[in-house]
CSV table of C-alpha atoms and ligand atoms in Angstrom, one decimal:
chain,number,residue,atom,x,y,z
H,1,UNK,CA,33.1,21.3,3.3
H,2,UNK,CA,29.7,21.0,4.6
H,3,UNK,CA,28.6,17.1,5.0
H,4,UNK,CA,26.3,15.8,2.2
H,5,UNK,CA,22.8,16.1,2.8
H,6,UNK,CA,20.9,12.7,2.4
H,7,UNK,CA,17.3,11.5,3.0
H,8,UNK,CA,16.9,10.4,6.8
H,9,UNK,CA,17.8,6.6,7.6
H,10,UNK,CA,15.1,4.3,6.4
H,11,UNK,CA,13.1,6.6,4.1
H,12,UNK,CA,13.3,6.5,0.2
H,13,UNK,CA,13.3,9.0,-2.4
H,14,UNK,CA,10.8,7.8,-5.1
H,15,UNK,CA,12.3,8.9,-8.5
H,16,UNK,CA,11.2,8.1,-12.3
H,17,UNK,CA,10.7,5.8,-13.6
H,18,UNK,CA,9.8,4.1,-10.4
H,19,UNK,CA,7.4,6.7,-9.4
H,20,UNK,CA,5.6,5.8,-12.7
H,21,UNK,CA,4.9,2.3,-10.8
H,22,UNK,CA,3.5,4.0,-7.5
H,23,UNK,CA,1.4,6.4,-9.8
H,24,UNK,CA,0.0,3.2,-11.7
H,25,UNK,CA,-0.6,1.3,-8.3
H,26,UNK,CA,-2.2,3.9,-6.6
H,27,UNK,CA,-4.5,4.7,-9.5
H,28,UNK,CA,-5.5,1.0,-9.6
H,29,UNK,CA,-6.2,1.1,-5.9
H,30,UNK,CA,-8.5,4.2,-6.2
H,31,UNK,CA,-10.2,2.5,-9.1
H,32,UNK,CA,-10.5,-0.7,-7.4
H,33,UNK,CA,-12.1,0.8,-4.1
H,34,UNK,CA,-14.5,2.8,-6.1
H,35,UNK,CA,-15.6,-0.4,-7.8
H,36,UNK,CA,-16.2,-2.0,-4.3
H,37,UNK,CA,-18.2,1.0,-3.0
H,38,UNK,CA,-15.5,2.3,-0.7
H,39,UNK,CA,-14.8,6.2,-0.6
H,40,UNK,CA,-11.4,7.6,0.5
H,41,UNK,CA,-10.8,9.1,3.8
H,42,UNK,CA,-7.6,11.4,4.6
H,43,UNK,CA,-6.6,11.8,8.3
H,44,UNK,CA,-3.9,14.0,9.6
H,45,UNK,CA,-0.1,12.7,9.5
H,46,UNK,CA,0.1,13.1,13.1
H,47,UNK,CA,-2.1,12.8,16.1
H,48,UNK,CA,-2.2,13.5,19.6
H,49,UNK,CA,0.0,10.5,21.2
H,50,UNK,CA,-2.8,9.0,23.3
H,51,UNK,CA,-4.8,8.0,20.2
H,52,UNK,CA,-2.2,5.3,19.5
H,53,UNK,CA,-1.7,4.1,23.0
H,54,UNK,CA,-5.4,3.2,23.3
H,55,UNK,CA,-6.5,2.5,19.7
H,56,UNK,CA,-3.3,0.2,19.1
H,57,UNK,CA,-2.4,-1.2,22.4
H,58,UNK,CA,0.4,-0.8,24.7
H,59,UNK,CA,1.8,-4.5,24.3
H,60,UNK,CA,2.4,-3.9,20.5
H,61,UNK,CA,5.8,-3.3,18.8
H,62,UNK,CA,4.4,0.1,17.4
H,63,UNK,CA,3.2,1.5,20.9
H,64,UNK,CA,6.3,-0.2,22.7
H,65,UNK,CA,9.3,0.6,20.6
H,66,UNK,CA,8.3,2.1,17.0
H,67,UNK,CA,6.6,5.3,17.4
H,68,UNK,CA,7.9,8.6,16.2
H,69,UNK,CA,6.8,10.8,19.2
H,70,UNK,CA,7.7,14.4,20.0
H,71,UNK,CA,6.6,17.5,21.7
H,72,UNK,CA,5.3,20.3,20.0
H,73,UNK,CA,5.8,24.0,20.9
H,74,UNK,CA,2.9,23.8,22.7
H,75,UNK,CA,4.3,20.8,25.1
H,76,UNK,CA,1.5,18.3,23.6
H,77,UNK,CA,2.5,15.0,22.7
H,78,UNK,CA,2.3,14.2,19.0
H,79,UNK,CA,3.0,11.1,17.3
H,80,UNK,CA,3.7,10.6,13.4
H,81,UNK,CA,0.8,8.0,12.6
H,82,UNK,CA,2.2,4.5,12.7
H,83,UNK,CA,-0.7,3.0,11.1
H,84,UNK,CA,-4.4,4.4,9.9
H,85,UNK,CA,-7.0,2.4,11.5
H,86,UNK,CA,-6.9,4.4,15.0
H,87,UNK,CA,-7.0,7.8,13.0
H,88,UNK,CA,-9.7,6.6,10.6
H,89,UNK,CA,-11.9,5.3,13.7
H,90,UNK,CA,-11.2,8.8,15.6
H,91,UNK,CA,-12.4,10.8,12.5
H,92,UNK,CA,-15.4,8.7,12.1
H,93,UNK,CA,-16.3,9.2,15.7
H,94,UNK,CA,-15.5,12.6,15.8
H,95,UNK,CA,-17.7,13.4,12.5
H,96,UNK,CA,-20.3,11.3,13.5
H,97,UNK,CA,-20.2,8.7,10.5
H,98,UNK,CA,-21.0,5.8,12.8
H,99,UNK,CA,-24.7,7.3,13.5
H,100,UNK,CA,-25.4,7.5,9.5
H,101,UNK,CA,-24.8,3.5,9.3
H,102,UNK,CA,-22.3,1.2,7.9
H,103,UNK,CA,-19.4,2.8,6.6
H,104,UNK,CA,-17.0,1.7,3.8
H,105,UNK,CA,-13.7,4.0,4.0
H,106,UNK,CA,-10.5,3.6,2.3
H,107,UNK,CA,-6.8,5.3,2.6
H,108,UNK,CA,-3.7,5.5,1.0
H,109,UNK,CA,-0.6,7.4,2.5
H,110,UNK,CA,2.5,7.4,4.5
H,111,UNK,CA,3.1,5.6,7.6
H,112,UNK,CA,6.1,6.2,10.2
H,113,UNK,CA,7.7,3.6,12.4
H,114,UNK,CA,10.8,3.7,14.2
H,115,UNK,CA,12.2,0.4,13.0
H,116,UNK,CA,15.6,-1.3,11.9
H,117,UNK,CA,15.8,-0.8,8.0
H,118,UNK,CA,16.1,-3.4,6.2
H,119,UNK,CA,14.6,-4.7,2.8
H,120,UNK,CA,10.7,-4.2,2.8
H,121,UNK,CA,11.0,-2.6,6.1
H,122,UNK,CA,11.3,1.2,6.4
H,123,UNK,CA,10.7,4.2,8.6
H,124,UNK,CA,8.7,5.9,6.4
H,125,UNK,CA,6.4,3.4,4.4
H,126,UNK,CA,3.1,3.8,2.6
H,127,UNK,CA,-0.4,2.0,3.1
H,128,UNK,CA,-3.4,1.1,1.3
H,129,UNK,CA,-6.1,0.2,3.7
H,130,UNK,CA,-10.1,-0.3,4.1
H,131,UNK,CA,-12.2,-0.1,7.0
H,132,UNK,CA,-15.7,-1.7,6.6
H,133,UNK,CA,-17.7,-0.7,9.8
H,134,UNK,CA,-21.3,-1.7,11.0
H,135,UNK,CA,-21.5,-5.1,9.7
H,136,UNK,CA,-20.8,-8.0,12.5
H,137,UNK,CA,-21.7,-10.8,9.9
H,138,UNK,CA,-18.8,-12.8,8.0
H,139,UNK,CA,-20.0,-11.3,4.5
H,140,UNK,CA,-18.1,-8.3,5.5
H,141,UNK,CA,-14.9,-10.0,6.1
H,142,UNK,CA,-15.4,-11.9,3.1
H,143,UNK,CA,-15.6,-8.5,1.2
H,144,UNK,CA,-12.6,-7.0,2.5
H,145,UNK,CA,-10.6,-10.0,2.0
H,146,UNK,CA,-11.8,-10.1,-1.5
H,147,UNK,CA,-10.8,-6.4,-2.2
H,148,UNK,CA,-7.3,-7.0,-1.3
H,149,UNK,CA,-7.2,-10.4,-3.1
H,150,UNK,CA,-8.3,-8.7,-6.3
H,151,UNK,CA,-5.4,-6.3,-6.4
H,152,UNK,CA,-3.3,-9.1,-5.8
H,153,UNK,CA,-5.1,-11.4,-8.5
H,154,UNK,CA,-5.1,-8.1,-10.9
H,155,UNK,CA,-1.5,-7.6,-10.8
H,156,UNK,CA,-0.9,-11.5,-11.6
H,157,UNK,CA,0.9,-11.9,-8.3
H,158,UNK,CA,0.7,-16.0,-8.5
H,159,UNK,CA,3.3,-16.6,-5.2
H,160,UNK,CA,0.9,-14.6,-3.0
H,161,UNK,CA,-0.7,-16.9,-0.5
H,162,UNK,CA,-3.9,-15.8,1.5
H,163,UNK,CA,-3.9,-16.9,5.4
H,164,UNK,CA,-6.9,-16.8,7.3
H,165,UNK,CA,-7.3,-17.7,11.0
H,166,UNK,CA,-9.6,-16.8,13.8
H,167,UNK,CA,-8.4,-15.4,17.4
H,168,UNK,CA,-12.2,-15.8,18.9
H,169,UNK,CA,-13.9,-13.2,21.0
H,170,UNK,CA,-14.3,-12.2,24.7
H,171,UNK,CA,-15.9,-15.8,25.2
H,172,UNK,CA,-13.3,-18.3,23.9
H,173,UNK,CA,-10.1,-15.9,24.0
H,174,UNK,CA,-9.6,-16.6,27.8
H,175,UNK,CA,-9.7,-20.1,27.1
H,176,UNK,CA,-6.9,-19.6,24.4
H,177,UNK,CA,-5.1,-17.4,26.7
H,178,UNK,CA,-5.0,-20.2,29.6
H,179,UNK,CA,-4.0,-22.8,27.2
H,180,UNK,CA,-1.2,-20.8,26.0
H,181,UNK,CA,0.0,-19.6,29.3
H,182,UNK,CA,0.0,-23.3,30.1
H,183,UNK,CA,2.1,-24.1,26.8
H,184,UNK,CA,4.8,-21.4,27.3
H,185,UNK,CA,5.3,-21.1,30.9
H,186,UNK,CA,7.5,-24.2,31.6
H,187,UNK,CA,9.7,-22.6,28.9
H,188,UNK,CA,9.8,-19.1,29.9
H,189,UNK,CA,13.5,-18.9,30.5
H,190,UNK,CA,14.2,-20.1,27.1
H,191,UNK,CA,12.2,-17.4,25.3
H,192,UNK,CA,13.2,-14.1,23.8
H,193,UNK,CA,13.4,-10.9,26.2
H,194,UNK,CA,10.1,-9.3,24.5
H,195,UNK,CA,8.5,-12.8,24.8
H,196,UNK,CA,9.2,-13.3,28.4
H,197,UNK,CA,7.6,-9.7,28.9
H,198,UNK,CA,4.7,-10.4,27.2
H,199,UNK,CA,3.9,-13.9,28.2
H,200,UNK,CA,1.8,-13.1,31.3
H,201,UNK,CA,0.3,-9.5,29.9
H,202,UNK,CA,-0.5,-10.9,26.3
H,203,UNK,CA,0.6,-14.6,25.4
H,204,UNK,CA,-1.2,-14.5,22.0
H,205,UNK,CA,1.5,-11.8,21.0
H,206,UNK,CA,4.1,-14.7,21.2
H,207,UNK,CA,2.6,-16.7,18.3
H,208,UNK,CA,3.7,-13.4,16.3
H,209,UNK,CA,7.1,-13.3,17.4
H,210,UNK,CA,9.8,-13.2,14.7
H,211,UNK,CA,12.7,-13.9,17.1
H,212,UNK,CA,14.5,-17.4,16.4
H,213,UNK,CA,14.6,-18.5,20.2
H,214,UNK,CA,10.8,-18.4,20.2
H,215,UNK,CA,10.4,-20.5,17.2
H,216,UNK,CA,10.3,-24.0,18.4
H,217,UNK,CA,7.8,-23.2,21.0
H,218,UNK,CA,5.7,-21.4,18.7
H,219,UNK,CA,5.5,-23.9,16.6
H,220,UNK,CA,4.3,-26.5,19.0
H,221,UNK,CA,1.7,-23.9,20.6
H,222,UNK,CA,-2.1,-25.3,20.5
H,223,UNK,CA,-4.1,-24.0,17.6
H,224,UNK,CA,-7.2,-21.5,18.5
H,225,UNK,CA,-9.6,-23.7,16.6
H,226,UNK,CA,-9.5,-26.2,19.1
H,227,UNK,CA,-10.8,-24.0,21.9
H,228,UNK,CA,-13.2,-21.7,19.5
H,229,UNK,CA,-16.8,-21.1,21.0
H,230,UNK,CA,-19.6,-22.1,19.0
H,231,UNK,CA,-20.6,-18.4,18.0
H,232,UNK,CA,-17.2,-17.8,16.5
H,233,UNK,CA,-16.6,-21.4,15.1
H,234,UNK,CA,-20.0,-20.5,13.1
H,235,UNK,CA,-18.5,-17.4,12.2
H,236,UNK,CA,-15.2,-18.8,11.0
H,237,UNK,CA,-17.3,-21.6,9.0
H,238,UNK,CA,-19.4,-19.3,7.4
H,239,UNK,CA,-16.3,-17.1,6.1
H,240,UNK,CA,-14.6,-20.0,4.8
H,241,UNK,CA,-17.6,-21.1,2.7
H,242,UNK,CA,-18.3,-17.5,1.3
H,243,UNK,CA,-14.3,-17.0,0.4
H,244,UNK,CA,-14.9,-20.6,-1.5
H,245,UNK,CA,-17.8,-19.5,-3.0
H,246,UNK,CA,-16.2,-16.5,-4.3
H,247,UNK,CA,-13.2,-18.6,-5.9
H,248,UNK,CA,-10.6,-17.0,-3.4
H,249,UNK,CA,-8.2,-19.6,-2.5
H,250,UNK,CA,-7.0,-19.5,1.0
H,251,UNK,CA,-5.0,-21.7,3.6
H,252,UNK,CA,-6.3,-22.1,7.4
H,253,UNK,CA,-3.1,-20.8,9.5
H,254,UNK,CA,-3.3,-21.0,13.1
H,255,UNK,CA,0.0,-19.0,13.5
H,256,UNK,CA,-1.6,-15.8,12.3
H,257,UNK,CA,-2.7,-13.7,15.2
H,258,UNK,CA,-1.8,-10.2,14.0
H,259,UNK,CA,0.3,-7.7,15.9
H,260,UNK,CA,-2.4,-5.4,17.3
H,261,UNK,CA,-4.4,-5.7,20.4
H,262,UNK,CA,-7.7,-4.8,19.1
H,263,UNK,CA,-8.5,-7.8,16.6
H,264,UNK,CA,-11.4,-10.3,17.3
H,265,UNK,CA,-12.5,-13.5,15.6
H,266,UNK,CA,-11.1,-13.3,11.8
H,267,UNK,CA,-7.3,-12.5,11.1
H,268,UNK,CA,-5.7,-12.6,7.9
H,269,UNK,CA,-2.6,-12.2,6.0
H,270,UNK,CA,-1.3,-12.4,2.4
H,271,UNK,CA,2.2,-13.4,2.2
H,272,UNK,CA,4.7,-14.0,-0.5
H,273,UNK,CA,7.7,-16.1,-0.8
H,274,UNK,CA,9.2,-13.0,-3.3
H,275,UNK,CA,9.4,-11.1,-0.2
H,276,UNK,CA,12.1,-12.9,1.7
H,277,UNK,CA,12.1,-12.0,5.6
H,278,UNK,CA,9.3,-9.4,5.5
H,279,UNK,CA,7.0,-11.9,3.8
H,280,UNK,CA,3.8,-10.4,5.2
H,281,UNK,CA,2.4,-7.7,2.4
H,282,UNK,CA,-1.2,-7.3,4.0
H,283,UNK,CA,-2.6,-7.9,7.2
H,284,UNK,CA,-6.2,-7.4,8.6
H,285,UNK,CA,-8.9,-9.0,10.3
H,286,UNK,CA,-12.0,-8.1,12.4
H,287,UNK,CA,-11.8,-5.8,15.4
H,288,UNK,CA,-15.2,-5.3,16.9
H,289,UNK,CA,-14.1,-3.9,20.4
H,290,UNK,CA,-11.9,-0.8,18.8
H,291,UNK,CA,-14.6,1.8,18.4
H,292,UNK,CA,-16.0,1.2,21.9
H,293,UNK,CA,-12.4,1.3,23.4
H,294,UNK,CA,-12.1,4.8,21.8
H,295,UNK,CA,-15.1,6.2,23.6
H,296,UNK,CA,-17.6,5.4,20.9
H,297,UNK,CA,-20.7,3.1,20.3
H,298,UNK,CA,-20.4,-0.5,19.9
H,299,UNK,CA,-19.7,-0.4,16.5
H,300,UNK,CA,-18.1,-3.8,14.6
H,301,UNK,CA,-15.5,-3.3,12.2
H,302,UNK,CA,-13.2,-5.2,9.7
H,303,UNK,CA,-10.5,-4.0,7.5
H,304,UNK,CA,-6.8,-4.4,6.4
H,305,UNK,CA,-3.7,-2.6,5.5
H,306,UNK,CA,-1.5,-3.4,2.8
H,307,UNK,CA,2.1,-2.2,2.3
H,308,UNK,CA,2.8,-0.6,-1.1
H,309,UNK,CA,6.8,-1.0,-0.9
H,310,UNK,CA,6.4,-4.6,-0.1
H,311,UNK,CA,3.5,-4.8,-2.9
H,312,UNK,CA,5.6,-3.2,-5.6
H,313,UNK,CA,8.6,-5.4,-4.5
H,314,UNK,CA,6.3,-8.5,-5.2
H,315,UNK,CA,5.1,-7.1,-8.4
H,316,UNK,CA,8.9,-6.6,-9.7
H,317,UNK,CA,9.7,-10.2,-8.4
H,318,UNK,CA,7.2,-11.5,-10.3
H,319,UNK,CA,7.4,-9.3,-13.8
H,320,UNK,CA,10.5,-7.9,-13.7
H,321,UNK,CA,11.1,-3.9,-13.6
H,322,UNK,CA,8.6,-2.0,-15.0
H,323,UNK,CA,9.0,-1.3,-18.9
H,324,UNK,CA,6.8,1.4,-20.0
H,325,UNK,CA,5.4,1.3,-23.4
H,326,UNK,CA,6.0,4.3,-25.7
H,327,UNK,CA,3.9,6.9,-25.6
H,328,UNK,CA,3.3,10.5,-26.8
H,329,UNK,CA,5.1,12.8,-29.1
H,330,UNK,CA,8.6,14.5,-29.0
H,331,UNK,CA,8.6,17.9,-30.8
H,332,UNK,CA,11.9,18.4,-32.6
H,333,UNK,CA,12.2,21.9,-33.7
H,334,UNK,CA,16.0,22.6,-35.3
H,335,UNK,CA,17.2,26.0,-35.0
H,336,UNK,CA,15.4,29.2,-33.3
H,337,UNK,CA,13.0,29.7,-36.2
H,338,UNK,CA,11.7,26.4,-36.1
H,339,UNK,CA,11.3,26.5,-32.3
H,340,UNK,CA,9.2,29.6,-32.5
H,341,UNK,CA,6.8,28.0,-34.7
H,342,UNK,CA,6.9,24.7,-33.1
H,343,UNK,CA,6.2,25.9,-29.3
H,344,UNK,CA,2.9,27.3,-29.5
H,345,UNK,CA,1.8,24.3,-31.5
H,346,UNK,CA,3.4,22.0,-28.6
H,347,UNK,CA,1.3,24.1,-26.2
H,348,UNK,CA,-1.8,23.4,-28.2
H,349,UNK,CA,-1.0,20.0,-28.7
H,350,UNK,CA,-0.9,19.2,-25.0
H,351,UNK,CA,-4.3,20.6,-24.8
H,352,UNK,CA,-5.4,18.2,-27.7
H,353,UNK,CA,-3.8,15.1,-26.9
H,354,UNK,CA,-4.0,12.6,-23.7
H,355,UNK,CA,-0.4,11.6,-24.4
H,356,UNK,CA,2.6,13.4,-23.2
H,357,UNK,CA,4.2,16.0,-25.5
H,358,UNK,CA,8.0,16.6,-24.9
H,359,UNK,CA,10.5,19.2,-26.3
H,360,UNK,CA,14.0,20.0,-25.7
H,361,UNK,CA,14.7,23.6,-26.2
H,362,UNK,CA,18.7,23.2,-26.8
H,363,UNK,CA,20.1,23.6,-30.2
H,364,UNK,CA,21.2,20.0,-31.2
H,365,UNK,CA,21.6,17.7,-34.1
H,366,UNK,CA,18.5,15.8,-35.1
H,367,UNK,CA,20.2,12.8,-33.8
H,368,UNK,CA,20.6,13.9,-30.6
H,369,UNK,CA,17.2,14.9,-30.5
H,370,UNK,CA,16.2,11.5,-31.5
H,371,UNK,CA,18.0,9.9,-28.5
H,372,UNK,CA,16.2,12.2,-26.1
H,373,UNK,CA,12.8,11.1,-27.7
H,374,UNK,CA,14.1,7.6,-26.9
H,375,UNK,CA,15.2,8.3,-23.3
H,376,UNK,CA,11.3,9.9,-23.1
H,377,UNK,CA,10.0,6.7,-24.5
H,378,UNK,CA,8.1,9.0,-27.0
H,379,UNK,CA,6.2,7.2,-29.6
H,380,UNK,CA,6.4,9.7,-32.4
H,381,UNK,CA,8.7,12.4,-33.3
H,382,UNK,CA,7.3,15.5,-34.7
H,383,UNK,CA,10.2,17.2,-36.8
H,384,UNK,CA,10.5,20.6,-38.0
H,385,UNK,CA,13.7,21.9,-39.9
H,386,UNK,CA,14.3,24.6,-42.1
H,387,UNK,CA,13.5,22.5,-44.9
H,388,UNK,CA,10.0,21.8,-43.4
H,389,UNK,CA,9.5,25.4,-42.7
H,390,UNK,CA,10.2,26.3,-46.1
H,391,UNK,CA,7.7,23.8,-47.2
H,392,UNK,CA,5.2,24.4,-44.8
H,393,UNK,CA,5.1,20.9,-43.5
H,394,UNK,CA,6.1,19.0,-40.5
H,395,UNK,CA,7.3,15.1,-40.4
H,396,UNK,CA,5.7,12.8,-38.0
H,397,UNK,CA,8.0,9.9,-37.7
H,398,UNK,CA,6.8,6.5,-36.1
H,399,UNK,CA,9.7,5.8,-33.7
H,400,UNK,CA,8.6,2.0,-33.4
H,401,UNK,CA,8.1,1.5,-37.4
H,402,UNK,CA,10.5,4.2,-38.5
H,403,UNK,CA,8.1,5.5,-40.9
H,404,UNK,CA,7.8,8.9,-41.9
H,405,UNK,CA,4.7,10.9,-43.2
H,406,UNK,CA,4.6,14.7,-43.9
H,407,UNK,CA,1.7,16.6,-42.5
H,408,UNK,CA,0.8,20.1,-43.6
H,409,UNK,CA,2.2,22.6,-40.9
H,410,UNK,CA,-1.1,24.2,-40.2
H,411,UNK,CA,-3.4,23.9,-37.2
H,412,UNK,CA,-2.2,21.9,-34.4
H,413,UNK,CA,-5.7,19.9,-34.6
H,414,UNK,CA,-4.5,18.4,-38.1
H,415,UNK,CA,-1.4,17.3,-36.6
H,416,UNK,CA,-3.2,15.9,-33.5
H,417,UNK,CA,-5.5,14.2,-36.0
H,418,UNK,CA,-2.4,12.7,-38.1
H,419,UNK,CA,-1.3,11.3,-34.8
H,420,UNK,CA,-4.6,10.0,-34.0
H,421,UNK,CA,-4.7,8.3,-37.4
H,422,UNK,CA,-1.4,6.9,-37.1
H,423,UNK,CA,-2.1,5.8,-33.5
H,424,UNK,CA,-5.2,3.8,-34.8
C,1,ATP,P1,5.8,-6.8,10.3
C,1,ATP,O1,5.2,-8.2,11.1
C,1,ATP,O2,6.2,-7.0,8.9
C,1,ATP,O3,6.4,-5.9,11.3
C,1,ATP,P2,3.2,-5.6,10.8
C,1,ATP,O4,2.4,-6.5,11.6
C,1,ATP,O5,3.8,-4.5,11.9
C,1,ATP,O6,4.1,-6.3,10.0
C,1,ATP,P3,0.9,-4.3,9.9
C,1,ATP,O7,0.9,-3.1,10.9
C,1,ATP,O8,-0.2,-5.3,9.7
C,1,ATP,O9,2.4,-4.7,9.8
C,1,ATP,O10,1.0,-3.3,8.6
C,1,ATP,C1,0.6,-3.9,7.3
C,1,ATP,C2,1.5,-3.9,6.3
C,1,ATP,O11,2.0,-2.6,6.2
C,1,ATP,C3,2.5,-4.9,6.3
C,1,ATP,O12,2.2,-6.3,6.0
C,1,ATP,C4,3.8,-4.2,5.7
C,1,ATP,O13,3.3,-4.7,4.1
C,1,ATP,C5,3.4,-2.7,5.8
C,1,ATP,N1,4.3,-2.4,6.7
C,1,ATP,C6,4.2,-2.3,8.0
C,1,ATP,N2,5.3,-2.0,8.6
C,1,ATP,C7,6.1,-1.5,7.5
C,1,ATP,C8,7.5,-1.0,7.4
C,1,ATP,N3,8.2,-0.5,8.6
C,1,ATP,N4,8.2,-0.9,6.3
C,1,ATP,C9,7.3,-1.3,5.3
C,1,ATP,N5,6.1,-1.8,5.1
C,1,ATP,C10,5.6,-1.8,6.2
C,2,MG,MG1,5.9,-4.4,12.3
């Protein structure tokens, strides 16, 4: 017996009716981004490996241990995209978008990270994110945060918290680095292996550690706010004032640093108690140095990435599994002769109605057809048996109220109109 074929570890098949919740989320995302003036960008699922090494940063979890890297048949090192920001900036640079002024771009799609699969953590996951480039002031930070928050708000995810922090710039980051080094060095031997290795290279990363051994030292670490330079302090104060003015609730959380190396000043995360250990659904911030480090002009940028799997987990925790409302029509033809009459009408109804029109082609009793209608969550049944055929009518049954109406079996447009009437 051949072994059973299964999806790769850490990946998920998204089946109906769950796929309905995905489609709904994606369509709300496209609508929301459009209302904020963001246009969609699509980039390849794989890129040359160097893009991520340079664009994400060598001391990050992603580059250190999570990339799906392979040699293609031409011996080039390729990597399945573990995140979108570097590819989006690569594409914007390659196609000269930055010379056309500020850009507002968004994306939705899969990312790939070789992680230990667990609840809310997969090897193929999906992200929605935005990148706003060309503005160095706090208004862009506020806009990007407002966009992410609006998605959370519109879903009524009341258990979500917006955490903001500043991690400074070239002027004050070295001071903070020093303060952290002095804080962690005396305890170096007690830290996790990852943190020991990162301590001298990038002590900020230690604040991001999820390792229990690091926790007490992370909790007692100094906050960046104590060493922010005047320009960064001003930026941060202005952002907080804008968020308040927009009615967006937030908490200042000095432990938020983000895992990627390219952030400057603003960093933020949206967390939820509904998610368990993987409590962050959305992370973002400002990364003014990234485009330049990829060989481009000095273009400031701010953005976020939001995990769709975790977002849907939050939605389900708050609202329960999605219950789709009844919608559409089940055409029920009893017998071959009725089917022959019903089928062309069904095809035409599918052109006339926005709602789905279902039809089962097997010989079954009416009751069995009605069961299928329930499974399809149809709102109406259109019943055509031999009596109806003889009388030249069709029965329109409202499956919610159980009311029957007879409609002449003529043009589909009349039936569509009858359904339209019953729906009103
Ligand atoms: P974490 O700290 O949970 O590993 P991260 O800092 O690696 O997250 P980002 O790179 O900022 O995450 O990605 C943004 C969002 O994408 C996360 O907040 C999460 O919702 C989602 N995400 C990232 N990696 C995964 C994954 N392996 N499985 C599911 N969702 C993920
Ligand atoms: Mg991660």
